[in-house]
Amino acid sequence: MDFLTPTTIIQIRASLGLAGYYAHYVKFFSLIAAPLTNVLKGKVKKERVNWTKECNQAFIELKNRLTEMPVLYASDYNREFIVQTDASDLGIGIVLSQRDDKNEKHPVLYLSKKFTDAQRKYGTTEKECAAIIYAIKKLKYYLDGQHFTIETDHNPLVWLNSNAGTNQRFMRWFLALQPFQYKVVHEAGKKHLNADALSRSEVE
């Protein structure tokens, strides 16, 4: 609900990427999102857009749909948790999910965080690793004692395991993961648009 109102084409695409990931749960999704998708038609650039009353209504309605049933689910400790993470130059995006009886993935909660100035200087792999560490620390009350899956479009943990002894930050990250029972699954970027959108958003 704190997702800021888009002001550029790129920001509209990001918000539609998040909403579109769960579009099959939202009745009349295409009709609701039409004012936003119409802004993207024709020649589009990065400049600010003409944000109409209809665009604002569509954006608010999509946020409402993403934060209520049947999209957002209450956590069930009898089901495996899925931690989806992504990092961009701006920050970290995280979605905690679980699968229902039909094996369909539903979000339990959304998280995002802007990088500090120091973190912005990290390399791509370090940023992706920082996203996973942040997710596990924030979600420890869900994940402690549970087997869970980490889904990422990058696998920085292979890199971390081989570099943990080289400096204190890597060692802290490595040690932070030790109490947890998880497996890492690679998800192609185009299948990872929910966490990706959150990592590129500015949230108040």
Tab-separated table of C-alpha atoms in Angstrom:
chain	number	residue	atom	x	y	z
A	1	MET	CA	0.000	0.000	0.000
A	2	ASP	CA	3.025	2.315	0.424
A	3	PHE	CA	4.110	1.815	-3.196
A	4	LEU	CA	4.592	5.378	-4.486
A	5	THR	CA	2.500	6.714	-7.356
A	6	PRO	CA	4.473	6.212	-10.606
A	7	THR	CA	5.684	9.350	-12.353
A	8	THR	CA	7.647	7.830	-15.249
A	9	ILE	CA	7.157	5.132	-17.862
A	10	ILE	CA	9.723	2.913	-16.134
A	11	GLN	CA	7.897	3.198	-12.798
A	12	ILE	CA	4.562	2.341	-14.417
A	13	ARG	CA	6.124	-0.742	-16.001
A	14	ALA	CA	7.516	-1.783	-12.612
A	15	SER	CA	4.147	-1.451	-10.879
A	16	LEU	CA	2.435	-3.367	-13.689
A	17	GLY	CA	5.155	-6.024	-13.443
A	18	LEU	CA	4.287	-6.614	-9.794
A	19	ALA	CA	0.515	-6.560	-10.346
A	20	GLY	CA	0.721	-8.602	-13.538
A	21	TYR	CA	2.597	-11.382	-11.733
A	22	TYR	CA	-0.664	-12.128	-9.906
A	23	ALA	CA	-3.031	-11.106	-12.696
A	24	HIS	CA	-4.699	-14.525	-12.902
A	25	TYR	CA	-6.058	-14.001	-9.358
A	26	VAL	CA	-7.548	-10.580	-10.171
A	27	LYS	CA	-10.899	-10.584	-11.906
A	28	PHE	CA	-11.020	-8.167	-14.867
A	29	PHE	CA	-7.323	-7.381	-14.411
A	30	SER	CA	-6.890	-6.102	-17.980
A	31	LEU	CA	-9.850	-3.752	-17.657
A	32	ILE	CA	-8.677	-2.387	-14.307
A	33	ALA	CA	-5.119	-1.857	-15.598
A	34	ALA	CA	-6.200	-0.392	-18.958
A	35	PRO	CA	-5.535	3.289	-18.064
A	36	LEU	CA	-1.975	2.338	-17.085
A	37	THR	CA	-1.285	0.128	-20.093
A	38	ASN	CA	-2.700	2.838	-22.389
A	39	VAL	CA	-0.009	5.238	-21.154
A	40	LEU	CA	2.625	2.788	-22.453
A	41	LYS	CA	1.245	2.672	-26.007
A	42	GLY	CA	3.048	4.247	-28.936
A	43	LYS	CA	6.447	5.889	-28.639
A	44	VAL	CA	7.414	5.851	-24.994
A	45	LYS	CA	10.386	7.452	-23.304
A	46	LYS	CA	11.653	7.804	-19.732
A	47	GLU	CA	10.120	11.243	-19.152
A	48	ARG	CA	7.228	11.927	-16.818
A	49	VAL	CA	3.782	10.912	-17.974
A	50	ASN	CA	0.348	12.524	-18.033
A	51	TRP	CA	-1.027	10.925	-14.847
A	52	THR	CA	-4.815	11.152	-15.148
A	53	LYS	CA	-7.593	10.607	-12.626
A	54	GLU	CA	-8.288	7.269	-14.345
A	55	CYS	CA	-4.625	6.238	-13.955
A	56	ASN	CA	-4.760	7.036	-10.257
A	57	GLN	CA	-7.976	5.070	-9.736
A	58	ALA	CA	-6.511	2.068	-11.577
A	59	PHE	CA	-3.294	2.221	-9.546
A	60	ILE	CA	-5.158	2.377	-6.221
A	61	GLU	CA	-7.467	-0.456	-7.246
A	62	LEU	CA	-4.534	-2.694	-8.206
A	63	LYS	CA	-2.839	-2.006	-4.859
A	64	ASN	CA	-6.065	-2.944	-3.093
A	65	ARG	CA	-6.343	-6.178	-5.072
A	66	LEU	CA	-2.745	-7.179	-4.241
A	67	THR	CA	-3.299	-6.752	-0.511
A	68	GLU	CA	-6.449	-8.807	-0.048
A	69	MET	CA	-7.727	-12.304	-0.792
A	70	PRO	CA	-7.449	-14.159	-3.098
A	71	VAL	CA	-3.960	-12.743	-3.848
A	72	LEU	CA	-2.543	-12.202	-0.365
A	73	TYR	CA	-2.687	-15.254	1.919
A	74	ALA	CA	-2.222	-15.696	5.661
A	75	SER	CA	0.884	-17.728	6.529
A	76	ASP	CA	0.461	-21.479	7.085
A	77	TYR	CA	3.305	-23.114	9.023
A	78	ASN	CA	2.330	-26.506	7.639
A	79	ARG	CA	3.357	-25.377	4.146
A	80	GLU	CA	6.792	-24.557	2.784
A	81	PHE	CA	7.732	-20.890	2.628
A	82	ILE	CA	9.239	-19.451	-0.552
A	83	VAL	CA	11.487	-16.404	-0.258
A	84	GLN	CA	11.734	-14.519	-3.573
A	85	THR	CA	14.487	-11.901	-3.629
A	86	ASP	CA	15.840	-9.408	-6.121
A	87	ALA	CA	18.285	-6.507	-6.028
A	88	SER	CA	18.551	-3.503	-8.324
A	89	ASP	CA	20.812	-0.460	-8.251
A	90	LEU	CA	18.160	1.218	-6.082
A	91	GLY	CA	17.464	-1.443	-3.463
A	92	ILE	CA	16.044	-4.793	-2.405
A	93	GLY	CA	12.709	-6.438	-3.218
A	94	ILE	CA	11.352	-9.462	-1.333
A	95	VAL	CA	8.153	-11.493	-1.510
A	96	LEU	CA	7.398	-14.230	1.012
A	97	SER	CA	5.099	-16.770	-0.664
A	98	GLN	CA	3.456	-20.157	-0.202
A	99	ARG	CA	1.681	-22.545	-2.560
A	100	ASP	CA	-1.978	-23.448	-2.161
A	101	ASP	CA	-3.714	-26.808	-2.712
A	102	LYS	CA	-3.580	-26.202	-6.475
A	103	ASN	CA	0.192	-25.605	-6.290
A	104	GLU	CA	-0.328	-21.937	-7.138
A	105	LYS	CA	1.956	-19.398	-5.513
A	106	HIS	CA	0.446	-16.680	-3.286
A	107	PRO	CA	2.266	-13.851	-1.474
A	108	VAL	CA	2.188	-13.771	2.329
A	109	LEU	CA	3.915	-10.384	2.574
A	110	TYR	CA	5.948	-7.909	0.526
A	111	LEU	CA	9.160	-6.195	1.636
A	112	SER	CA	11.435	-3.600	0.068
A	113	LYS	CA	14.378	-1.491	1.208
A	114	LYS	CA	16.505	1.179	-0.428
A	115	PHE	CA	20.245	0.605	-0.448
A	116	THR	CA	22.456	2.888	1.576
A	117	ASP	CA	25.110	4.895	-0.246
A	118	ALA	CA	27.700	2.300	0.794
A	119	GLN	CA	25.563	-0.607	-0.444
A	120	ARG	CA	25.041	1.084	-3.800
A	121	LYS	CA	28.787	0.585	-4.379
A	122	TYR	CA	28.470	-3.212	-4.037
A	123	GLY	CA	28.890	-5.323	-7.152
A	124	THR	CA	25.843	-7.066	-8.616
A	125	THR	CA	26.543	-10.371	-6.867
A	126	GLU	CA	27.087	-8.670	-3.517
A	127	LYS	CA	23.789	-6.773	-3.877
A	128	GLU	CA	21.926	-10.006	-4.621
A	129	CYS	CA	23.530	-11.647	-1.604
A	130	ALA	CA	22.676	-8.656	0.588
A	131	ALA	CA	19.041	-9.038	-0.521
A	132	ILE	CA	18.958	-12.658	0.644
A	133	ILE	CA	20.605	-11.856	3.982
A	134	TYR	CA	18.194	-8.971	4.594
A	135	ALA	CA	15.212	-11.173	3.704
A	136	ILE	CA	16.192	-13.966	6.058
A	137	LYS	CA	16.866	-11.563	8.926
A	138	LYS	CA	13.522	-9.797	8.461
A	139	LEU	CA	11.599	-13.064	8.015
A	140	LYS	CA	13.329	-15.142	10.678
A	141	TYR	CA	10.116	-15.534	12.686
A	142	TYR	CA	8.580	-17.301	9.689
A	143	LEU	CA	11.665	-19.256	8.639
A	144	ASP	CA	13.317	-20.379	11.868
A	145	GLY	CA	13.008	-24.159	12.144
A	146	GLN	CA	11.359	-24.421	8.725
A	147	HIS	CA	12.623	-25.876	5.460
A	148	PHE	CA	12.219	-23.134	2.859
A	149	THR	CA	13.178	-22.243	-0.701
A	150	ILE	CA	15.018	-19.138	-1.872
A	151	GLU	CA	14.096	-18.098	-5.415
A	152	THR	CA	16.445	-15.687	-7.164
A	153	ASP	CA	17.390	-14.789	-10.728
A	154	HIS	CA	21.013	-14.898	-9.553
A	155	ASN	CA	22.790	-17.362	-7.253
A	156	PRO	CA	25.123	-15.268	-5.093
A	157	LEU	CA	25.329	-17.901	-2.353
A	158	VAL	CA	27.748	-19.979	-4.417
A	159	TRP	CA	29.963	-16.896	-4.564
A	160	LEU	CA	29.490	-16.183	-0.846
A	161	ASN	CA	30.485	-19.716	0.184
A	162	SER	CA	33.783	-19.390	-1.653
A	163	ASN	CA	34.534	-15.850	-0.408
A	164	ALA	CA	33.337	-16.006	3.203
A	165	GLY	CA	36.861	-16.076	4.576
A	166	THR	CA	38.102	-13.021	2.691
A	167	ASN	CA	36.577	-10.226	4.791
A	168	GLN	CA	34.414	-9.619	7.853
A	169	ARG	CA	31.250	-8.619	5.982
A	170	PHE	CA	31.213	-11.823	3.935
A	171	MET	CA	31.890	-13.849	7.084
A	172	ARG	CA	28.959	-12.196	8.898
A	173	TRP	CA	26.680	-12.981	5.966
A	174	PHE	CA	27.902	-16.567	5.827
A	175	LEU	CA	27.340	-17.079	9.565
A	176	ALA	CA	23.877	-15.493	9.404
A	177	LEU	CA	22.759	-18.284	7.030
A	178	GLN	CA	24.057	-21.194	9.081
A	179	PRO	CA	21.040	-21.726	11.397
A	180	PHE	CA	18.601	-21.974	8.468
A	181	GLN	CA	17.504	-24.931	6.323
A	182	TYR	CA	16.990	-23.829	2.743
A	183	LYS	CA	17.541	-24.646	-0.886
A	184	VAL	CA	18.209	-22.155	-3.681
A	185	VAL	CA	16.235	-22.236	-6.935
A	186	HIS	CA	17.108	-20.151	-9.974
A	187	GLU	CA	14.180	-18.243	-11.475
A	188	ALA	CA	14.562	-16.540	-14.851
A	189	GLY	CA	14.208	-12.777	-14.644
A	190	LYS	CA	10.943	-12.734	-16.604
A	191	LYS	CA	9.423	-15.076	-13.985
A	192	HIS	CA	10.691	-12.925	-11.128
A	193	LEU	CA	8.846	-9.682	-11.811
A	194	ASN	CA	7.197	-9.380	-8.404
A	195	ALA	CA	10.404	-9.089	-6.351
A	196	ASP	CA	12.066	-7.227	-9.231
A	197	ALA	CA	9.384	-4.519	-9.170
A	198	LEU	CA	9.751	-4.026	-5.419
A	199	SER	CA	13.535	-3.719	-5.680
A	200	ARG	CA	13.105	-0.849	-8.167
A	201	SER	CA	10.379	1.004	-6.257
A	202	GLU	CA	10.710	3.870	-3.836
A	203	VAL	CA	8.535	3.174	-0.805
A	204	GLU	CA	7.882	5.774	1.876
